């Protein structure tokens, strides 16, 4: 995901389209003589933008529009879902107190240090725990619901390996084009292939959020208010959210103001970067590959885990070593037997050679 959002990996499907009928789905690079309900990145963005605007207006007119400190667009691209989350200081404090009381009770009963937390620690934990927010808005309009339903159905076919192997997209031959012209256009759905990329729905949400800045001013914002796109746990969760997505829509100063622990983490990471920068290229490579393995296999405490960072940070550190690391990577690949590391080496070689 990080490679896609940062432009390190080429987006698949540019200039291609999925055509879905009741009987089959096809892939083509030309929509000549093909008519149907067409979902593009642009019109999905417009639907999301309008749905967000309406919900912001309703919330702004409610009694809950007091000391609002966060607005987020939640994305679950695997299940084709957008949700909106908002919270204000009053409910944050209430929820934090509730969990603090529960933790205190559990600690007294069990003695488990997991529950031994101060109120301040619980407040930090709950500030952006969207699943505990009382304001979860899922009505973004019938139009986008229909579009996302079409997305989900196609996404299931594309990402179900067995289904895809048994039923790959049909080639759009001249005969197939003629057959499509005989169908009711309402029964044909066209979806831009780029939207089906892993980051397609995220890119839409980021652009919609950019357009919402004026609308968000209707909210009674706190000084540390922040609006951002967030990820489902199955697609990166908190780590992807704060290392990549939130930083696409906010200055680093805004990130640090809203979530001060991110500044602490960044300082620690910068210290590690400085320590590694004076070492030999091969040693730097081995260090960052070790961090990726530690993070993936939980072999030991990883600086990435400790600082709430993704493997992509280590990956970019290796990329920043430049062409000097190429021969070292090529040699290391010959003797590597760890499947994860092999995949990382292959991606690095591709990016360094052709990026």
Short mmCIF file of C-alpha atoms in Angstrom, two decimals:
data_model
loop_
_atom_site.label_atom_id
_atom_site.label_comp_id
_atom_site.label_asym_id
_atom_site.label_seq_id
_atom_site.Cartn_x
_atom_site.Cartn_y
_atom_site.Cartn_z
CA UNK A 1 0.00 0.00 0.00
CA UNK A 2 2.76 2.45 0.94
CA UNK A 3 4.53 1.82 -2.38
CA UNK A 4 1.34 2.56 -4.30
CA UNK A 5 0.39 5.70 -2.37
CA UNK A 6 3.93 7.08 -2.63
CA UNK A 7 4.16 6.31 -6.36
CA UNK A 8 6.91 3.69 -5.91
CA UNK A 9 4.76 1.03 -7.55
CA UNK A 10 2.97 1.49 -10.86
CA UNK A 11 -0.79 1.37 -10.66
CA UNK A 12 -2.30 -1.52 -12.56
CA UNK A 13 -5.33 -1.06 -14.75
CA UNK A 14 -4.71 2.46 -16.04
CA UNK A 15 -6.74 2.82 -19.21
CA UNK A 16 -8.53 -0.50 -18.65
CA UNK A 17 -12.12 -1.24 -17.72
CA UNK A 18 -14.07 -4.11 -16.20
CA UNK A 19 -17.42 -4.76 -17.85
CA UNK A 20 -19.84 -6.76 -15.71
CA UNK A 21 -23.00 -8.41 -17.05
CA UNK A 22 -25.37 -10.86 -15.33
CA UNK A 23 -23.48 -13.75 -17.00
CA UNK A 24 -19.81 -12.75 -16.98
CA UNK A 25 -17.20 -10.08 -16.49
CA UNK A 26 -14.78 -8.81 -19.09
CA UNK A 27 -11.62 -6.72 -19.19
CA UNK A 28 -10.91 -4.28 -22.00
CA UNK A 29 -8.85 -1.20 -22.85
CA UNK A 30 -11.55 0.24 -25.12
CA UNK A 31 -15.18 1.14 -24.42
CA UNK A 32 -16.01 1.69 -28.07
CA UNK A 33 -19.65 0.75 -28.66
CA UNK A 34 -20.03 -0.29 -25.02
CA UNK A 35 -22.72 1.43 -22.96
CA UNK A 36 -23.71 0.86 -19.36
CA UNK A 37 -23.57 2.27 -15.84
CA UNK A 38 -19.98 3.51 -15.62
CA UNK A 39 -18.23 3.96 -12.27
CA UNK A 40 -15.02 5.96 -12.46
CA UNK A 41 -12.60 7.19 -9.81
CA UNK A 42 -13.98 10.68 -10.40
CA UNK A 43 -17.68 9.91 -9.96
CA UNK A 44 -17.11 7.66 -6.92
CA UNK A 45 -15.15 10.57 -5.43
CA UNK A 46 -18.02 12.94 -6.17
CA UNK A 47 -20.53 10.56 -4.53
CA UNK A 48 -18.34 10.24 -1.43
CA UNK A 49 -17.76 13.98 -1.30
CA UNK A 50 -21.48 14.76 -1.44
CA UNK A 51 -22.28 12.10 1.15
CA UNK A 52 -19.66 13.54 3.49
CA UNK A 53 -20.94 17.09 2.97
CA UNK A 54 -24.49 16.12 3.90
CA UNK A 55 -23.36 14.31 7.04
CA UNK A 56 -21.11 17.17 8.12
CA UNK A 57 -23.98 19.63 7.68
CA UNK A 58 -26.30 17.44 9.80
CA UNK A 59 -23.71 16.98 12.52
CA UNK A 60 -22.87 20.71 12.54
CA UNK A 61 -26.56 21.49 13.18
CA UNK A 62 -26.78 19.03 16.09
CA UNK A 63 -26.17 19.53 19.80
CA UNK A 64 -23.07 17.32 19.49
CA UNK A 65 -21.18 19.97 17.52
CA UNK A 66 -19.14 21.11 20.49
CA UNK A 67 -15.34 20.84 20.82
CA UNK A 68 -15.06 18.42 17.89
CA UNK A 69 -11.49 17.15 17.68
CA UNK A 70 -11.58 14.61 14.86
CA UNK A 71 -13.24 13.67 11.58
CA UNK A 72 -12.16 10.63 9.61
CA UNK A 73 -13.14 8.72 6.49
CA UNK A 74 -12.74 5.01 7.24
CA UNK A 75 -11.83 2.84 4.25
CA UNK A 76 -12.19 -0.92 3.91
CA UNK A 77 -11.25 -1.67 0.33
CA UNK A 78 -11.55 -5.46 0.78
CA UNK A 79 -15.23 -5.13 1.62
CA UNK A 80 -15.98 -1.99 -0.41
CA UNK A 81 -16.92 0.19 2.54
CA UNK A 82 -16.71 3.85 3.52
CA UNK A 83 -17.71 5.09 6.98
CA UNK A 84 -17.42 8.47 8.70
CA UNK A 85 -16.30 8.88 12.29
CA UNK A 86 -16.47 12.03 14.40
CA UNK A 87 -15.94 12.65 18.07
CA UNK A 88 -15.96 15.51 20.54
CA UNK A 89 -14.12 16.13 23.78
CA UNK A 90 -17.11 15.36 26.00
CA UNK A 91 -17.66 11.85 24.65
CA UNK A 92 -13.92 11.16 24.50
CA UNK A 93 -13.65 11.92 28.22
CA UNK A 94 -16.75 9.85 29.02
CA UNK A 95 -15.52 6.80 27.11
CA UNK A 96 -12.03 7.13 28.58
CA UNK A 97 -13.42 7.25 32.10
CA UNK A 98 -15.58 4.19 31.38
CA UNK A 99 -12.62 2.14 30.18
CA UNK A 100 -10.41 3.41 32.99
CA UNK A 101 -12.98 2.21 35.54
CA UNK A 102 -13.14 -1.19 33.84
CA UNK A 103 -9.33 -1.48 33.75
CA UNK A 104 -9.06 -0.49 37.42
CA UNK A 105 -11.64 -3.08 38.42
CA UNK A 106 -9.96 -5.80 36.34
CA UNK A 107 -6.54 -4.96 37.77
CA UNK A 108 -7.83 -5.24 41.35
CA UNK A 109 -9.49 -8.58 40.57
CA UNK A 110 -6.67 -10.18 38.55
CA UNK A 111 -3.46 -8.32 39.32
CA UNK A 112 -2.73 -8.45 35.58
CA UNK A 113 -0.39 -5.58 34.69
CA UNK A 114 -2.17 -5.26 31.34
CA UNK A 115 -4.95 -3.43 33.22
CA UNK A 116 -2.66 -1.24 35.33
CA UNK A 117 -3.14 2.02 33.45
CA UNK A 118 -3.52 5.64 34.44
CA UNK A 119 -6.45 7.72 33.24
CA UNK A 120 -4.04 9.69 31.02
CA UNK A 121 -2.83 6.47 29.37
CA UNK A 122 -6.41 5.41 28.69
CA UNK A 123 -7.23 8.84 27.25
CA UNK A 124 -4.32 8.53 24.81
CA UNK A 125 -5.46 5.03 23.90
CA UNK A 126 -9.07 6.07 23.27
CA UNK A 127 -8.55 9.44 21.56
CA UNK A 128 -8.54 7.95 18.06
CA UNK A 129 -10.11 4.56 18.79
CA UNK A 130 -12.83 5.09 16.20
CA UNK A 131 -14.55 1.81 17.03
CA UNK A 132 -15.49 3.31 20.42
CA UNK A 133 -16.77 6.60 18.98
CA UNK A 134 -20.51 7.22 19.40
CA UNK A 135 -20.69 9.04 16.06
CA UNK A 136 -20.35 6.44 13.30
CA UNK A 137 -22.08 7.62 10.13
CA UNK A 138 -22.77 5.09 7.39
CA UNK A 139 -25.52 6.73 5.35
CA UNK A 140 -23.61 8.28 2.46
CA UNK A 141 -26.48 8.08 -0.01
CA UNK A 142 -28.18 5.48 -2.18
CA UNK A 143 -26.03 6.31 -5.20
CA UNK A 144 -22.72 5.42 -3.57
CA UNK A 145 -24.28 2.38 -1.88
CA UNK A 146 -25.19 1.02 -5.31
CA UNK A 147 -21.73 1.79 -6.67
CA UNK A 148 -19.98 0.11 -3.74
CA UNK A 149 -22.23 -2.93 -4.04
CA UNK A 150 -21.04 -3.32 -7.66
CA UNK A 151 -17.45 -2.83 -6.48
CA UNK A 152 -17.83 -5.54 -3.81
CA UNK A 153 -19.23 -8.10 -6.21
CA UNK A 154 -16.44 -7.57 -8.72
CA UNK A 155 -13.79 -7.40 -6.01
CA UNK A 156 -14.85 -10.80 -4.67
CA UNK A 157 -14.35 -12.37 -8.10
CA UNK A 158 -10.99 -10.69 -8.72
CA UNK A 159 -9.52 -11.42 -5.29
CA UNK A 160 -10.86 -14.95 -4.83
CA UNK A 161 -7.88 -16.82 -6.32
CA UNK A 162 -9.76 -20.04 -6.99
CA UNK A 163 -12.69 -18.17 -8.51
CA UNK A 164 -10.34 -16.05 -10.62
CA UNK A 165 -8.45 -19.10 -11.92
CA UNK A 166 -11.69 -20.90 -12.77
CA UNK A 167 -13.42 -17.82 -14.12
CA UNK A 168 -10.91 -15.18 -15.32
CA UNK A 169 -12.21 -12.06 -17.10
CA UNK A 170 -13.40 -12.79 -20.61
CA UNK A 171 -11.64 -11.14 -23.54
CA UNK A 172 -13.80 -8.53 -25.21
CA UNK A 173 -13.76 -9.79 -28.79
CA UNK A 174 -15.65 -8.09 -31.66
CA UNK A 175 -18.38 -10.72 -31.30
CA UNK A 176 -18.68 -10.00 -27.59
CA UNK A 177 -19.00 -6.29 -28.34
CA UNK A 178 -21.92 -7.02 -30.62
CA UNK A 179 -23.55 -9.20 -27.95
CA UNK A 180 -23.22 -6.40 -25.40
CA UNK A 181 -25.07 -4.04 -27.73
CA UNK A 182 -28.08 -6.36 -27.53
CA UNK A 183 -28.28 -6.08 -23.73
CA UNK A 184 -30.18 -3.48 -21.75
CA UNK A 185 -27.63 -0.84 -20.73
CA UNK A 186 -28.98 -0.98 -17.15
CA UNK A 187 -27.74 -4.56 -16.91
CA UNK A 188 -24.16 -3.59 -17.83
CA UNK A 189 -21.81 -2.18 -15.22
CA UNK A 190 -18.48 -0.62 -16.21
CA UNK A 191 -15.82 -0.05 -13.53
CA UNK A 192 -12.45 1.58 -14.11
CA UNK A 193 -9.83 -1.11 -13.45
CA UNK A 194 -7.64 1.36 -11.54
CA UNK A 195 -10.39 1.65 -8.91
CA UNK A 196 -9.94 -2.06 -8.18
CA UNK A 197 -6.31 -1.53 -7.18
CA UNK A 198 -5.53 -2.10 -3.50
CA UNK A 199 -5.24 1.66 -2.99
CA UNK A 200 -8.05 2.75 -5.33
CA UNK A 201 -10.65 3.44 -2.65
CA UNK A 202 -8.02 5.15 -0.49
CA UNK A 203 -7.02 7.51 -3.29
CA UNK A 204 -10.70 8.42 -3.75
CA UNK A 205 -11.10 9.13 -0.03
CA UNK A 206 -7.96 11.28 0.14
CA UNK A 207 -9.13 13.42 -2.77
CA UNK A 208 -12.65 13.74 -1.33
CA UNK A 209 -11.18 14.86 1.99
CA UNK A 210 -9.11 17.52 0.25
CA UNK A 211 -12.32 18.98 -1.14
CA UNK A 212 -14.07 18.96 2.26
CA UNK A 213 -11.85 21.51 3.99
CA UNK A 214 -14.39 24.34 3.68
CA UNK A 215 -17.27 22.11 4.81
CA UNK A 216 -15.33 20.97 7.87
CA UNK A 217 -15.17 24.58 9.09
CA UNK A 218 -18.85 24.19 10.04
CA UNK A 219 -17.67 22.04 12.93
CA UNK A 220 -16.77 23.56 16.30
CA UNK A 221 -13.16 22.49 15.95
CA UNK A 222 -10.68 22.28 18.81
CA UNK A 223 -7.18 23.69 18.33
CA UNK A 224 -5.87 20.17 17.77
CA UNK A 225 -8.66 19.13 15.37
CA UNK A 226 -7.55 16.72 12.67
CA UNK A 227 -9.30 15.23 9.62
CA UNK A 228 -7.80 12.20 7.97
CA UNK A 229 -8.39 8.95 6.09
CA UNK A 230 -8.07 5.79 8.19
CA UNK A 231 -7.63 2.12 7.36
CA UNK A 232 -9.34 -1.05 8.52
CA UNK A 233 -7.28 -3.39 10.70
CA UNK A 234 -7.12 -5.97 7.93
CA UNK A 235 -5.43 -3.46 5.60
CA UNK A 236 -2.89 -1.82 7.86
CA UNK A 237 -5.02 -0.34 10.61
CA UNK A 238 -3.51 2.25 12.93
CA UNK A 239 0.01 1.85 11.53
CA UNK A 240 -0.98 2.56 7.92
CA UNK A 241 -3.29 5.34 9.10
CA UNK A 242 -0.67 7.33 11.02
CA UNK A 243 2.47 6.54 9.01
CA UNK A 244 0.94 7.19 5.60
CA UNK A 245 -2.73 8.10 5.24
CA UNK A 246 -3.06 10.87 7.84
CA UNK A 247 0.17 12.43 6.55
CA UNK A 248 -1.26 12.65 3.04
CA UNK A 249 -3.86 15.16 4.24
CA UNK A 250 -2.11 16.98 7.09
CA UNK A 251 1.09 18.85 7.85
CA UNK A 252 3.48 17.14 10.21
CA UNK A 253 2.86 19.92 12.75
CA UNK A 254 -0.86 19.12 12.68
CA UNK A 255 -0.11 15.42 13.19
CA UNK A 256 2.12 16.19 16.19
CA UNK A 257 -0.44 18.56 17.72
CA UNK A 258 -3.27 16.03 17.45
CA UNK A 259 -1.22 12.96 18.39
CA UNK A 260 1.94 14.00 20.28
CA UNK A 261 3.24 10.44 20.54
CA UNK A 262 3.86 10.49 16.78
CA UNK A 263 6.52 13.16 17.30
CA UNK A 264 8.21 11.00 19.94
CA UNK A 265 8.18 8.02 17.57
CA UNK A 266 9.57 10.08 14.68
CA UNK A 267 12.42 11.38 16.82
CA UNK A 268 13.35 7.82 17.84
CA UNK A 269 13.27 6.68 14.22
CA UNK A 270 15.42 9.62 13.16
CA UNK A 271 18.00 8.68 15.77
CA UNK A 272 18.14 5.15 14.34
CA UNK A 273 18.47 6.55 10.81
CA UNK A 274 21.43 8.67 11.90
CA UNK A 275 23.11 5.71 13.57
CA UNK A 276 22.69 3.55 10.48
CA UNK A 277 23.73 6.22 7.97
CA UNK A 278 27.39 6.05 9.02
CA UNK A 279 27.61 2.29 8.53
CA UNK A 280 28.57 0.38 5.38
CA UNK A 281 25.82 -0.06 2.79
CA UNK A 282 25.75 -3.82 3.35
CA UNK A 283 25.37 -3.37 7.10
CA UNK A 284 22.53 -0.90 6.61
CA UNK A 285 20.79 -3.34 4.29
CA UNK A 286 21.13 -6.16 6.81
CA UNK A 287 19.84 -3.96 9.63
CA UNK A 288 16.67 -2.86 7.83
CA UNK A 289 15.98 -6.35 6.46
CA UNK A 290 16.36 -7.59 10.03
CA UNK A 291 13.81 -5.03 11.16
CA UNK A 292 11.34 -6.22 8.51
CA UNK A 293 11.81 -9.84 9.64
CA UNK A 294 11.54 -8.98 13.33
CA UNK A 295 8.37 -7.02 12.70
CA UNK A 296 6.82 -9.78 10.59
CA UNK A 297 7.79 -12.75 12.73
CA UNK A 298 7.81 -11.09 16.17
CA UNK A 299 11.29 -12.53 16.70
CA UNK A 300 12.20 -9.70 19.06
CA UNK A 301 11.13 -6.15 19.82
CA UNK A 302 11.38 -4.20 16.57
CA UNK A 303 11.94 -0.47 16.40
CA UNK A 304 9.20 -0.44 13.77
CA UNK A 305 6.73 -2.04 16.17
CA UNK A 306 7.89 0.11 19.08
CA UNK A 307 7.42 3.31 17.05
CA UNK A 308 4.16 2.24 15.40
CA UNK A 309 5.71 2.15 11.93
CA UNK A 310 5.15 -0.18 9.00
CA UNK A 311 7.68 -2.31 7.15
CA UNK A 312 7.48 0.27 4.39
CA UNK A 313 9.67 2.64 6.43
CA UNK A 314 12.48 0.06 6.43
CA UNK A 315 11.84 -0.57 2.75
CA UNK A 316 12.26 3.10 1.86
CA UNK A 317 15.45 3.30 3.92
CA UNK A 318 16.91 0.56 1.72
CA UNK A 319 15.69 2.33 -1.43
CA UNK A 320 17.45 5.48 -0.23
CA UNK A 321 20.75 3.60 -0.34
CA UNK A 322 20.51 3.96 -4.12
CA UNK A 323 22.24 1.99 -6.84
CA UNK A 324 25.15 1.09 -4.54
CA UNK A 325 23.00 -1.56 -2.88
CA UNK A 326 22.08 -3.30 -6.16
CA UNK A 327 25.03 -5.73 -6.39
CA UNK A 328 24.67 -6.55 -2.69
CA UNK A 329 20.97 -7.32 -3.16
CA UNK A 330 21.63 -9.45 -6.24
CA UNK A 331 24.22 -11.51 -4.36
CA UNK A 332 22.08 -11.83 -1.21
CA UNK A 333 19.10 -13.03 -3.26
CA UNK A 334 21.10 -16.01 -4.54
CA UNK A 335 21.58 -17.39 -1.04
CA UNK A 336 18.34 -16.36 0.65
CA UNK A 337 15.76 -19.03 1.54
CA UNK A 338 13.27 -16.96 3.57
CA UNK A 339 10.23 -16.41 1.35
CA UNK A 340 9.39 -13.02 2.89
CA UNK A 341 12.93 -11.70 2.43
CA UNK A 342 13.06 -13.03 -1.14
CA UNK A 343 9.90 -11.10 -1.97
CA UNK A 344 11.33 -7.93 -0.41
CA UNK A 345 14.60 -8.34 -2.33
CA UNK A 346 12.72 -8.83 -5.60
CA UNK A 347 10.59 -5.71 -5.02
CA UNK A 348 13.67 -3.69 -4.14
CA UNK A 349 15.51 -4.82 -7.26
CA UNK A 350 12.52 -3.92 -9.41
CA UNK A 351 12.16 -0.46 -7.85
CA UNK A 352 15.88 0.31 -7.97
CA UNK A 353 16.34 -0.86 -11.54
CA UNK A 354 13.21 0.61 -13.09
CA UNK A 355 11.84 3.09 -10.55
#
